[in-house]
PDB file of C-alpha atoms in Angstrom:
ATOM      1  CA  MET A  22     -51.743 -42.238 -56.559  1.00  0.00           C
ATOM      2  CA  ALA A  23     -49.532 -41.632 -53.501  1.00  0.00           C
ATOM      3  CA  GLN A  24     -50.529 -38.668 -51.405  1.00  0.00           C
ATOM      4  CA  SER A  25     -48.184 -35.899 -50.469  1.00  0.00           C
ATOM      5  CA  GLY A  26     -46.226 -36.067 -47.217  1.00  0.00           C
ATOM      6  CA  SER A  27     -46.995 -32.493 -46.185  1.00  0.00           C
ATOM      7  CA  ASP A  28     -46.113 -31.637 -42.589  1.00  0.00           C
ATOM      8  CA  HIS A  29     -49.777 -30.652 -42.109  1.00  0.00           C
ATOM      9  CA  GLN A  30     -50.934 -34.228 -42.653  1.00  0.00           C
ATOM     10  CA  LEU A  31     -51.273 -36.795 -39.899  1.00  0.00           C
ATOM     11  CA  TRP A  32     -50.552 -40.464 -40.363  1.00  0.00           C
ATOM     12  CA  PHE A  33     -51.412 -43.607 -38.471  1.00  0.00           C
ATOM     13  CA  THR A  34     -48.833 -46.384 -38.579  1.00  0.00           C
ATOM     14  CA  ARG A  35     -49.428 -50.140 -38.556  1.00  0.00           C
ATOM     15  CA  ARG A  36     -46.958 -52.917 -37.841  1.00  0.00           C
ATOM     16  CA  GLN A  37     -48.043 -56.527 -37.393  1.00  0.00           C
ATOM     17  CA  GLY A  38     -51.591 -55.347 -36.787  1.00  0.00           C
ATOM     18  CA  ALA A  39     -50.670 -52.819 -34.072  1.00  0.00           C
ATOM     19  CA  VAL A  40     -51.841 -49.296 -34.929  1.00  0.00           C
ATOM     20  CA  SER A  41     -50.179 -46.162 -33.531  1.00  0.00           C
ATOM     21  CA  GLY A  42     -50.530 -42.434 -34.123  1.00  0.00           C
ATOM     22  CA  PRO A  43     -51.508 -40.169 -35.592  1.00  0.00           C
ATOM     23  CA  TYR A  44     -48.107 -38.613 -36.291  1.00  0.00           C
ATOM     24  CA  PRO A  45     -47.111 -35.638 -38.461  1.00  0.00           C
ATOM     25  CA  SER A  46     -45.135 -36.359 -41.618  1.00  0.00           C
ATOM     26  CA  GLY A  47     -41.917 -35.016 -40.111  1.00  0.00           C
ATOM     27  CA  LEU A  48     -42.084 -37.479 -37.234  1.00  0.00           C
ATOM     28  CA  ILE A  49     -42.619 -40.390 -39.634  1.00  0.00           C
ATOM     29  CA  SER A  50     -39.456 -39.350 -41.487  1.00  0.00           C
ATOM     30  CA  ARG A  51     -37.559 -39.014 -38.220  1.00  0.00           C
ATOM     31  CA  TYR A  52     -38.641 -42.462 -37.042  1.00  0.00           C
ATOM     32  CA  LEU A  53     -37.418 -43.916 -40.343  1.00  0.00           C
ATOM     33  CA  ILE A  54     -33.970 -42.424 -39.754  1.00  0.00           C
ATOM     34  CA  LEU A  55     -33.875 -43.713 -36.162  1.00  0.00           C
ATOM     35  CA  GLY A  56     -34.990 -47.190 -37.213  1.00  0.00           C
ATOM     36  CA  ARG A  57     -38.248 -47.070 -35.271  1.00  0.00           C
ATOM     37  CA  LEU A  58     -40.136 -47.500 -38.538  1.00  0.00           C
ATOM     38  CA  ASN A  59     -39.098 -49.167 -41.769  1.00  0.00           C
ATOM     39  CA  LEU A  60     -40.265 -48.733 -45.342  1.00  0.00           C
ATOM     40  CA  ASP A  61     -42.402 -51.881 -45.178  1.00  0.00           C
ATOM     41  CA  ASP A  62     -44.471 -50.578 -42.255  1.00  0.00           C
ATOM     42  CA  GLN A  63     -47.871 -49.302 -43.314  1.00  0.00           C
ATOM     43  CA  VAL A  64     -49.383 -45.834 -42.978  1.00  0.00           C
ATOM     44  CA  SER A  65     -52.880 -44.441 -43.363  1.00  0.00           C
ATOM     45  CA  GLN A  66     -54.656 -41.154 -42.866  1.00  0.00           C
ATOM     46  CA  ASP A  67     -58.114 -42.656 -42.262  1.00  0.00           C
ATOM     47  CA  GLN A  68     -57.274 -46.131 -40.803  1.00  0.00           C
ATOM     48  CA  HIS A  69     -59.178 -47.728 -43.691  1.00  0.00           C
ATOM     49  CA  THR A  70     -56.768 -47.552 -46.620  1.00  0.00           C
ATOM     50  CA  TRP A  71     -53.254 -48.750 -45.753  1.00  0.00           C
ATOM     51  CA  SER A  72     -50.100 -48.613 -47.866  1.00  0.00           C
ATOM     52  CA  PRO A  73     -46.398 -49.203 -47.140  1.00  0.00           C
ATOM     53  CA  ILE A  74     -44.380 -46.102 -46.301  1.00  0.00           C
ATOM     54  CA  SER A  75     -42.335 -46.785 -49.430  1.00  0.00           C
ATOM     55  CA  ALA A  76     -45.388 -45.697 -51.471  1.00  0.00           C
ATOM     56  CA  PHE A  77     -45.022 -42.115 -50.192  1.00  0.00           C
ATOM     57  CA  PRO A  78     -41.702 -40.661 -51.401  1.00  0.00           C
ATOM     58  CA  ASP A  79     -42.293 -37.397 -49.513  1.00  0.00           C
ATOM     59  CA  LEU A  80     -42.093 -39.299 -46.216  1.00  0.00           C
ATOM     60  CA  ILE A  81     -38.731 -40.910 -46.988  1.00  0.00           C
ATOM     61  CA  PRO A  82     -35.649 -38.994 -45.797  1.00  0.00           C
ATOM     62  CA  PRO A  83     -33.168 -38.468 -48.646  1.00  0.00           C
ATOM     63  CA  GLU A  84     -30.417 -40.188 -46.645  1.00  0.00           C
ATOM     64  CA  LEU A  85     -32.318 -43.484 -46.893  1.00  0.00           C
ATOM     65  CA  LEU A  86     -32.327 -43.253 -50.684  1.00  0.00           C
ATOM     66  CA  LEU A  87     -28.548 -43.042 -50.981  1.00  0.00           C
ATOM     67  CA  PRO A  88     -26.648 -46.123 -52.219  1.00  0.00           C
ATOM     68  CA  ASP A  89     -25.306 -48.623 -49.709  1.00  0.00           C
ATOM     69  CA  ASN A  90     -21.704 -47.475 -49.944  1.00  0.00           C
ATOM     70  CA  ALA A  91     -19.328 -45.683 -47.593  1.00  0.00           C
ATOM     71  CA  GLU A  92     -20.725 -42.231 -48.383  1.00  0.00           C
ATOM     72  CA  GLY A  93     -24.327 -43.391 -48.032  1.00  0.00           C
ATOM     73  CA  ARG A  94     -23.685 -45.098 -44.697  1.00  0.00           C
ATOM     74  CA  GLU A  95     -21.826 -42.038 -43.440  1.00  0.00           C
ATOM     75  CA  ALA A  96     -24.754 -39.801 -44.393  1.00  0.00           C
ATOM     76  CA  ARG A  97     -27.227 -42.094 -42.631  1.00  0.00           C
ATOM     77  CA  LEU A  98     -25.086 -42.160 -39.493  1.00  0.00           C
ATOM     78  CA  ARG A  99     -24.885 -38.387 -39.433  1.00  0.00           C
ATOM     79  CA  ALA A 100     -28.639 -38.134 -39.939  1.00  0.00           C
ATOM     80  CA  ARG A 101     -29.226 -40.458 -37.021  1.00  0.00           C
ATOM     81  CA  LEU A 102     -26.886 -38.470 -34.801  1.00  0.00           C
ATOM     82  CA  ARG A 103     -28.666 -35.292 -35.845  1.00  0.00           C
ATOM     83  CA  GLU A 104     -32.040 -36.730 -34.872  1.00  0.00           C
ATOM     84  CA  ASP A 105     -30.625 -38.050 -31.595  1.00  0.00           C
ATOM     85  CA  GLU A 106     -29.463 -34.517 -30.801  1.00  0.00           C
ATOM     86  CA  ARG A 107     -32.913 -33.113 -31.633  1.00  0.00           C
ATOM     87  CA  GLN A 108     -34.516 -35.601 -29.263  1.00  0.00           C
ATOM     88  CA  THR A 109     -32.472 -34.357 -26.315  1.00  0.00           C
ATOM     89  CA  VAL A 110     -33.680 -30.769 -26.698  1.00  0.00           C
ATOM     90  CA  ASN A 111     -37.197 -31.296 -28.058  1.00  0.00           C
ATOM     91  CA  ARG A 112     -38.485 -34.275 -26.143  1.00  0.00           C
ATOM     92  CA  ARG A 113     -42.193 -35.012 -26.099  1.00  0.00           C
ATOM     93  CA  GLU A 114     -44.251 -36.648 -23.360  1.00  0.00           C
ATOM     94  CA  PRO A 115     -43.037 -40.206 -22.728  1.00  0.00           C
ATOM     95  CA  GLU A 116     -45.416 -42.813 -24.041  1.00  0.00           C
ATOM     96  CA  ASP A 117     -45.628 -44.792 -20.800  1.00  0.00           C
ATOM     97  CA  GLY A 118     -45.272 -42.238 -18.036  1.00  0.00           C
ATOM     98  CA  VAL A 119     -45.219 -38.673 -16.845  1.00  0.00           C
ATOM     99  CA  ILE A 120     -42.302 -36.274 -17.139  1.00  0.00           C
ATOM    100  CA  VAL A 121     -40.641 -35.809 -13.780  1.00  0.00           C
ATOM    101  CA  GLY A 122     -40.611 -32.325 -12.271  1.00  0.00           C
ATOM    102  CA  ASP A 123     -39.071 -29.670 -14.460  1.00  0.00           C
ATOM    103  CA  GLN A 124     -37.550 -32.172 -16.845  1.00  0.00           C
ATOM    104  CA  ARG A 125     -38.364 -30.109 -19.939  1.00  0.00           C
ATOM    105  CA  ARG A 126     -36.366 -27.169 -18.658  1.00  0.00           C
ATOM    106  CA  ARG A 127     -33.445 -29.238 -17.379  1.00  0.00           C
ATOM    107  CA  GLU A 128     -33.062 -31.319 -20.517  1.00  0.00           C
ATOM    108  CA  ARG A 129     -32.064 -28.357 -22.607  1.00  0.00           C
ATOM    109  CA  ARG A 130     -28.335 -28.170 -23.169  1.00  0.00           C
ATOM    110  CA  SER A 131     -25.894 -26.559 -25.511  1.00  0.00           C
ATOM    111  CA  PRO A 132     -24.775 -28.560 -28.553  1.00  0.00           C
ATOM    112  CA  GLU A 133     -21.994 -31.066 -27.937  1.00  0.00           C
ATOM    113  CA  PRO A 134     -18.467 -30.096 -28.931  1.00  0.00           C
ATOM    114  CA  PRO A 135     -17.355 -31.398 -32.352  1.00  0.00           C
ATOM    115  CA  GLU A 136     -14.940 -33.901 -30.796  1.00  0.00           C
ATOM    116  CA  PHE A 137     -17.786 -35.625 -28.952  1.00  0.00           C
ATOM    117  CA  ILE A 138     -19.980 -35.681 -32.047  1.00  0.00           C
ATOM    118  CA  GLN A 139     -17.077 -37.377 -33.843  1.00  0.00           C
ATOM    119  CA  HIS A 140     -16.697 -39.793 -30.925  1.00  0.00           C
ATOM    120  CA  ARG A 141     -20.340 -40.817 -31.183  1.00  0.00           C
ATOM    121  CA  LEU A 142     -20.021 -41.190 -34.952  1.00  0.00           C
ATOM    122  CA  GLN A 143     -17.071 -43.524 -34.420  1.00  0.00           C
ATOM    123  CA  ARG A 144     -19.128 -45.605 -31.972  1.00  0.00           C
ATOM    124  CA  GLU A 145     -21.918 -45.906 -34.522  1.00  0.00           C
ATOM    125  CA  ARG A 146     -19.493 -47.056 -37.210  1.00  0.00           C
ATOM    126  CA  ILE A 147     -18.238 -49.826 -34.953  1.00  0.00           C
ATOM    127  CA  SER A 148     -21.749 -50.887 -33.935  1.00  0.00           C
ATOM    128  CA  GLN A 149     -22.781 -51.212 -37.592  1.00  0.00           C
ATOM    129  CA  ALA A 150     -19.598 -52.877 -38.804  1.00  0.00           C
ATOM    130  CA  GLU A 151     -20.028 -56.093 -40.769  1.00  0.00           C
ATOM    131  CA  PRO A 152     -19.867 -59.040 -38.345  1.00  0.00           C
ATOM    132  CA  LEU A 153     -16.786 -61.189 -38.349  1.00  0.00           C
ATOM    133  CA  GLY A 154     -16.895 -64.703 -39.641  1.00  0.00           C
ATOM    134  CA  SER A 155     -18.646 -64.106 -42.988  1.00  0.00           C
ATOM    135  CA  PRO A 156     -17.382 -66.572 -45.619  1.00  0.00           C
ATOM    136  CA  PRO A 157     -14.976 -64.986 -48.122  1.00  0.00           C
ATOM    137  CA  PRO A 158     -16.573 -64.265 -51.501  1.00  0.00           C
ATOM    138  CA  SER A 159     -14.075 -66.531 -53.247  1.00  0.00           C
ATOM    139  CA  VAL A 160     -15.351 -69.712 -51.518  1.00  0.00           C
ATOM    140  CA  PRO A 161     -16.920 -71.891 -54.235  1.00  0.00           C
ATOM    141  CA  TRP A 162     -20.656 -72.406 -53.888  1.00  0.00           C
ATOM    142  CA  ALA A 163     -20.167 -76.165 -53.933  1.00  0.00           C
ATOM    143  CA  LEU A 164     -17.941 -76.040 -50.855  1.00  0.00           C
ATOM    144  CA  ALA A 165     -20.397 -73.715 -49.151  1.00  0.00           C
ATOM    145  CA  GLY A 166     -23.180 -76.211 -49.854  1.00  0.00           C
ATOM    146  CA  VAL A 167     -21.138 -79.049 -48.354  1.00  0.00           C
ATOM    147  CA  ALA A 168     -20.535 -76.920 -45.260  1.00  0.00           C
ATOM    148  CA  VAL A 169     -24.263 -76.283 -44.896  1.00  0.00           C
ATOM    149  CA  VAL A 170     -25.016 -80.007 -45.116  1.00  0.00           C
ATOM    150  CA  LEU A 171     -22.397 -80.772 -42.474  1.00  0.00           C
ATOM    151  CA  VAL A 172     -23.724 -78.078 -40.148  1.00  0.00           C
ATOM    152  CA  LEU A 173     -27.292 -79.319 -40.541  1.00  0.00           C
ATOM    153  CA  GLY A 174     -26.148 -82.827 -39.760  1.00  0.00           C
ATOM    154  CA  LEU A 175     -24.433 -81.661 -36.593  1.00  0.00           C
ATOM    155  CA  LEU A 176     -27.527 -79.743 -35.572  1.00  0.00           C
ATOM    156  CA  VAL A 177     -29.660 -82.866 -35.945  1.00  0.00           C
ATOM    157  CA  LEU A 178     -27.251 -84.887 -33.824  1.00  0.00           C
ATOM    158  CA  MET A 179     -26.522 -82.286 -31.171  1.00  0.00           C
ATOM    159  CA  GLY A 180     -29.447 -79.844 -31.239  1.00  0.00           C
ATOM    160  CA  ASP A 181     -29.094 -76.473 -32.925  1.00  0.00           C
ATOM    161  CA  GLY A 182     -27.556 -74.818 -29.840  1.00  0.00           C
ATOM    162  CA  ARG A 183     -28.852 -71.442 -30.894  1.00  0.00           C
ATOM    163  CA  GLU A 184     -29.839 -68.706 -28.496  1.00  0.00           C
ATOM    164  CA  PRO A 185     -33.602 -68.141 -28.266  1.00  0.00           C
ATOM    165  CA  ALA A 186     -34.821 -65.695 -30.900  1.00  0.00           C
ATOM    166  CA  VAL A 187     -34.985 -62.106 -29.682  1.00  0.00           C
ATOM    167  CA  PRO A 188     -38.606 -60.908 -29.749  1.00  0.00           C
ATOM    168  CA  GLU A 189     -39.614 -57.865 -31.743  1.00  0.00           C
ATOM    169  CA  PRO A 190     -39.405 -54.592 -29.803  1.00  0.00           C
ATOM    170  CA  ASP A 191     -42.596 -53.972 -27.845  1.00  0.00           C
ATOM    171  CA  CYS A 192     -42.614 -50.634 -26.065  1.00  0.00           C
ATOM    172  CA  ARG A 193     -45.878 -51.435 -24.294  1.00  0.00           C
ATOM    173  CA  ALA A 194     -44.678 -54.734 -22.864  1.00  0.00           C
ATOM    174  CA  ALA A 195     -44.500 -54.952 -19.073  1.00  0.00           C
ATOM    175  CA  PRO A 196     -40.996 -55.092 -17.540  1.00  0.00           C
ATOM    176  CA  ALA A 197     -39.875 -58.710 -17.474  1.00  0.00           C
ATOM    177  CA  PRO A 198     -36.760 -60.808 -18.068  1.00  0.00           C
ATOM    178  CA  GLY A 199     -35.891 -60.921 -21.773  1.00  0.00           C
ATOM    179  CA  VAL A 200     -38.209 -58.083 -22.808  1.00  0.00           C
ATOM    180  CA  ASN A 201     -37.222 -56.132 -25.924  1.00  0.00           C
ATOM    181  CA  TRP A 202     -37.576 -52.378 -25.361  1.00  0.00           C
ATOM    182  CA  SER A 203     -35.061 -51.363 -28.015  1.00  0.00           C
ATOM    183  CA  TYR A 204     -35.552 -47.740 -29.173  1.00  0.00           C
ATOM    184  CA  CYS A 205     -38.432 -47.311 -26.706  1.00  0.00           C
ATOM    185  CA  ARG A 206     -38.886 -44.208 -24.549  1.00  0.00           C
ATOM    186  CA  LYS A 207     -38.985 -44.864 -20.814  1.00  0.00           C
ATOM    187  CA  THR A 208     -38.061 -41.348 -19.810  1.00  0.00           C
ATOM    188  CA  GLY A 209     -38.497 -40.529 -16.123  1.00  0.00           C
ATOM    189  CA  LEU A 210     -40.249 -43.784 -15.221  1.00  0.00           C
ATOM    190  CA  ASP A 211     -39.922 -45.385 -11.784  1.00  0.00           C
ATOM    191  CA  LEU A 212     -38.598 -48.877 -12.499  1.00  0.00           C
ATOM    192  CA  SER A 213     -37.081 -49.496  -9.070  1.00  0.00           C
ATOM    193  CA  GLY A 214     -36.272 -53.141  -8.461  1.00  0.00           C
ATOM    194  CA  VAL A 215     -37.656 -54.436 -11.762  1.00  0.00           C
ATOM    195  CA  ASP A 216     -36.290 -57.674 -13.194  1.00  0.00           C
ATOM    196  CA  LEU A 217     -34.999 -57.027 -16.725  1.00  0.00           C
ATOM    197  CA  THR A 218     -32.467 -59.855 -16.735  1.00  0.00           C
ATOM    198  CA  GLY A 219     -31.305 -60.580 -20.279  1.00  0.00           C
ATOM    199  CA  ALA A 220     -33.470 -57.822 -21.760  1.00  0.00           C
ATOM    200  CA  THR A 221     -32.688 -56.176 -25.098  1.00  0.00           C
ATOM    201  CA  LEU A 222     -32.524 -52.423 -24.449  1.00  0.00           C
ATOM    202  CA  VAL A 223     -30.551 -51.111 -27.411  1.00  0.00           C
ATOM    203  CA  SER A 224     -30.874 -47.308 -27.678  1.00  0.00           C
ATOM    204  CA  THR A 225     -33.671 -47.314 -25.090  1.00  0.00           C
ATOM    205  CA  ASP A 226     -34.340 -43.880 -23.592  1.00  0.00           C
ATOM    206  CA  PHE A 227     -34.016 -44.170 -19.798  1.00  0.00           C
ATOM    207  CA  MET A 228     -33.137 -40.524 -19.227  1.00  0.00           C
ATOM    208  CA  LEU A 229     -34.049 -39.529 -15.632  1.00  0.00           C
ATOM    209  CA  ALA A 230     -35.522 -42.996 -15.024  1.00  0.00           C
ATOM    210  CA  VAL A 231     -35.277 -44.620 -11.588  1.00  0.00           C
ATOM    211  CA  LEU A 232     -33.683 -48.073 -11.915  1.00  0.00           C
ATOM    212  CA  ALA A 233     -32.413 -48.340  -8.354  1.00  0.00           C
ATOM    213  CA  GLY A 234     -31.962 -51.982  -7.385  1.00  0.00           C
ATOM    214  CA  ALA A 235     -33.022 -53.172 -10.839  1.00  0.00           C
ATOM    215  CA  ARG A 236     -31.829 -56.559 -12.055  1.00  0.00           C
ATOM    216  CA  LEU A 237     -30.127 -55.838 -15.362  1.00  0.00           C
ATOM    217  CA  ALA A 238     -27.694 -58.756 -15.543  1.00  0.00           C
ATOM    218  CA  GLY A 239     -26.868 -59.780 -19.099  1.00  0.00           C
ATOM    219  CA  THR A 240     -28.866 -56.954 -20.664  1.00  0.00           C
ATOM    220  CA  ASP A 241     -27.897 -55.295 -23.934  1.00  0.00           C
ATOM    221  CA  LEU A 242     -27.897 -51.560 -23.170  1.00  0.00           C
ATOM    222  CA  SER A 243     -25.778 -50.566 -26.158  1.00  0.00           C
ATOM    223  CA  TYR A 244     -26.261 -46.850 -26.936  1.00  0.00           C
ATOM    224  CA  ALA A 245     -28.999 -46.561 -24.297  1.00  0.00           C
ATOM    225  CA  ASP A 246     -29.660 -43.059 -22.931  1.00  0.00           C
ATOM    226  CA  LEU A 247     -29.145 -43.324 -19.166  1.00  0.00           C
ATOM    227  CA  ARG A 248     -28.323 -39.691 -18.499  1.00  0.00           C
ATOM    228  CA  ARG A 249     -29.187 -38.550 -14.976  1.00  0.00           C
ATOM    229  CA  SER A 250     -30.811 -41.914 -14.282  1.00  0.00           C
ATOM    230  CA  ASP A 251     -30.743 -43.509 -10.822  1.00  0.00           C
ATOM    231  CA  LEU A 252     -28.983 -46.886 -11.024  1.00  0.00           C
ATOM    232  CA  ARG A 253     -27.969 -47.205  -7.392  1.00  0.00           C
ATOM    233  CA  GLN A 254     -27.480 -50.810  -6.272  1.00  0.00           C
ATOM    234  CA  ALA A 255     -28.486 -52.089  -9.734  1.00  0.00           C
ATOM    235  CA  ASP A 256     -27.083 -55.405 -10.955  1.00  0.00           C
ATOM    236  CA  LEU A 257     -25.342 -54.789 -14.301  1.00  0.00           C
ATOM    237  CA  THR A 258     -23.137 -57.872 -14.289  1.00  0.00           C
ATOM    238  CA  ARG A 259     -22.322 -59.020 -17.829  1.00  0.00           C
ATOM    239  CA  ALA A 260     -24.342 -56.113 -19.240  1.00  0.00           C
ATOM    240  CA  LYS A 261     -23.350 -54.679 -22.613  1.00  0.00           C
ATOM    241  CA  LEU A 262     -23.125 -50.896 -22.234  1.00  0.00           C
ATOM    242  CA  VAL A 263     -21.142 -50.131 -25.386  1.00  0.00           C
ATOM    243  CA  GLY A 264     -21.737 -46.496 -26.306  1.00  0.00           C
ATOM    244  CA  ALA A 265     -24.257 -45.981 -23.492  1.00  0.00           C
ATOM    245  CA  MET A 266     -24.821 -42.379 -22.365  1.00  0.00           C
ATOM    246  CA  LEU A 267     -24.317 -42.331 -18.591  1.00  0.00           C
ATOM    247  CA  GLN A 268     -23.651 -38.646 -17.984  1.00  0.00           C
ATOM    248  CA  GLU A 269     -24.474 -37.677 -14.382  1.00  0.00           C
ATOM    249  CA  ALA A 270     -26.027 -41.079 -13.674  1.00  0.00           C
ATOM    250  CA  ARG A 271     -26.121 -42.236 -10.050  1.00  0.00           C
ATOM    251  CA  LEU A 272     -24.040 -45.407  -9.915  1.00  0.00           C
ATOM    252  CA  GLN A 273     -23.381 -45.948  -6.215  1.00  0.00           C
ATOM    253  CA  GLY A 274     -23.265 -49.655  -5.458  1.00  0.00           C
ATOM    254  CA  VAL A 275     -23.743 -50.765  -9.074  1.00  0.00           C
ATOM    255  CA  ARG A 276     -22.282 -54.198  -9.869  1.00  0.00           C
ATOM    256  CA  PHE A 277     -20.360 -54.053 -13.162  1.00  0.00           C
ATOM    257  CA  SER A 278     -18.592 -57.424 -13.050  1.00  0.00           C
ATOM    258  CA  GLY A 279     -18.205 -58.727 -16.594  1.00  0.00           C
ATOM    259  CA  ALA A 280     -19.860 -55.627 -18.118  1.00  0.00           C
ATOM    260  CA  ASP A 281     -18.544 -53.731 -21.155  1.00  0.00           C
ATOM    261  CA  LEU A 282     -18.334 -49.914 -21.010  1.00  0.00           C
ATOM    262  CA  SER A 283     -16.394 -49.404 -24.234  1.00  0.00           C
ATOM    263  CA  TYR A 284     -17.314 -46.108 -25.930  1.00  0.00           C
ATOM    264  CA  ALA A 285     -19.665 -45.217 -23.057  1.00  0.00           C
ATOM    265  CA  ASP A 286     -20.003 -41.550 -22.078  1.00  0.00           C
ATOM    266  CA  LEU A 287     -19.365 -41.123 -18.341  1.00  0.00           C
ATOM    267  CA  ARG A 288     -18.912 -37.360 -18.148  1.00  0.00           C
ATOM    268  CA  GLY A 289     -19.925 -35.929 -14.808  1.00  0.00           C
ATOM    269  CA  THR A 290     -20.683 -39.338 -13.305  1.00  0.00           C
ATOM    270  CA  ARG A 291     -19.429 -40.095  -9.779  1.00  0.00           C
ATOM    271  CA  LEU A 292     -17.699 -43.467  -9.565  1.00  0.00           C
ATOM    272  CA  GLU A 293     -16.527 -43.450  -5.952  1.00  0.00           C
ATOM    273  CA  GLY A 294     -16.758 -46.967  -4.581  1.00  0.00           C
ATOM    274  CA  VAL A 295     -17.700 -48.478  -7.936  1.00  0.00           C
ATOM    275  CA  ASP A 296     -15.604 -51.569  -8.777  1.00  0.00           C
ATOM    276  CA  LEU A 297     -14.604 -51.517 -12.453  1.00  0.00           C
ATOM    277  CA  THR A 298     -12.051 -54.304 -12.195  1.00  0.00           C
ATOM    278  CA  GLY A 299     -11.817 -56.087 -15.541  1.00  0.00           C
ATOM    279  CA  VAL A 300     -14.387 -53.791 -17.206  1.00  0.00           C
ATOM    280  CA  PRO A 301     -13.402 -52.705 -20.773  1.00  0.00           C
ATOM    281  CA  LEU A 302     -13.270 -48.903 -21.078  1.00  0.00           C
ATOM    282  CA  GLY A 303     -11.637 -48.507 -24.482  1.00  0.00           C
ATOM    283  CA  ARG A 304     -12.546 -45.192 -26.142  1.00  0.00           C
ATOM    284  CA  ALA A 305     -15.024 -44.358 -23.361  1.00  0.00           C
ATOM    285  CA  VAL A 306     -15.424 -40.674 -22.460  1.00  0.00           C
ATOM    286  CA  TRP A 307     -14.220 -40.497 -18.860  1.00  0.00           C
ATOM    287  CA  ILE A 308     -15.779 -38.479 -16.024  1.00  0.00           C
ATOM    288  CA  ASP A 309     -13.410 -35.559 -16.697  1.00  0.00           C
ATOM    289  CA  GLY A 310     -13.967 -35.534 -20.473  1.00  0.00           C
ATOM    290  CA  ARG A 311     -10.860 -37.499 -21.454  1.00  0.00           C
ATOM    291  CA  VAL A 312     -11.265 -40.220 -24.071  1.00  0.00           C
ATOM    292  CA  CYS A 313      -9.810 -43.430 -22.666  1.00  0.00           C
ATOM    293  CA  ALA A 314      -7.144 -45.165 -24.694  1.00  0.00           C
ATOM    294  CA  GLU A 315      -7.988 -48.224 -26.732  1.00  0.00           C
ATOM    295  CA  GLY A 316      -7.505 -51.293 -24.551  1.00  0.00           C
ATOM    296  CA  SER A 317      -8.214 -49.522 -21.246  1.00  0.00           C
ATOM    297  CA  VAL A 318      -9.533 -52.040 -18.720  1.00  0.00           C
ATOM    298  CA  GLY A 319     -10.626 -51.182 -15.193  1.00  0.00           C
ATOM    299  CA  GLU A 320      -9.258 -47.646 -15.437  1.00  0.00           C
ATOM    300  CA  CYS A 321      -9.094 -44.877 -18.023  1.00  0.00           C
ATOM    301  CA  LEU A 322      -5.608 -44.750 -19.533  1.00  0.00           C
TER     302      LEU A 322
END
């Protein structure tokens, strides 16, 4: 019989043999909302008996039980935004480093205005939109099968041409080109000069981190938290920074050629001497709080 998910209970988690924890029930639920855990991951209170999280209904946030329709997706997005807001004012010790100075006191801030909450919600909708290019439902299965055969034949003749598979997120992995630190917490760490070329850093928490001179070319920093980080002289060419939080980041000398700053939040950031030529800025929140017009490139219109 499944045990209760009381907040007084502590749980260990296991994914692909890696054990973490223990965590209180509330944190398990929060990690489910944020995507850091899924219902197939296993939990245990004694590290001997393991069961999937789905076996413990009390651990599952109600938003995850809603149907996969517009209302359900909206509720899940709002829940994620709510938990993101909680993280900014109730941050724990980073898993891989020490909090810098009086970070706990300085992180506290008043809630964002409703217009910025709505802006972030809009960014999330876009990021989770169904990818283009899906075959229309009306295509007969026979034709779809023929297409598959043709594609497989071309792959045999030409090689599959696919990009290398992105590794699973590994928050304990050392900094290296191509590393996947998505949803990991790297708050306040000194990562000066590291080579993270082509890394996957989606929603990674780099708040107050030092990334001066870091090689970040071709990285995916979508929705990453880079508030008050030090990015001076960093190489962000071709980086994807859609929806990234860059408030009060230090950007002197950053190379943004070919990068994408759509929906990024740049409030309070100083951009003197930063070349944004050709950089998409559509719907970004500009340094003075304005929301840039759709199609803005190189400057906030």
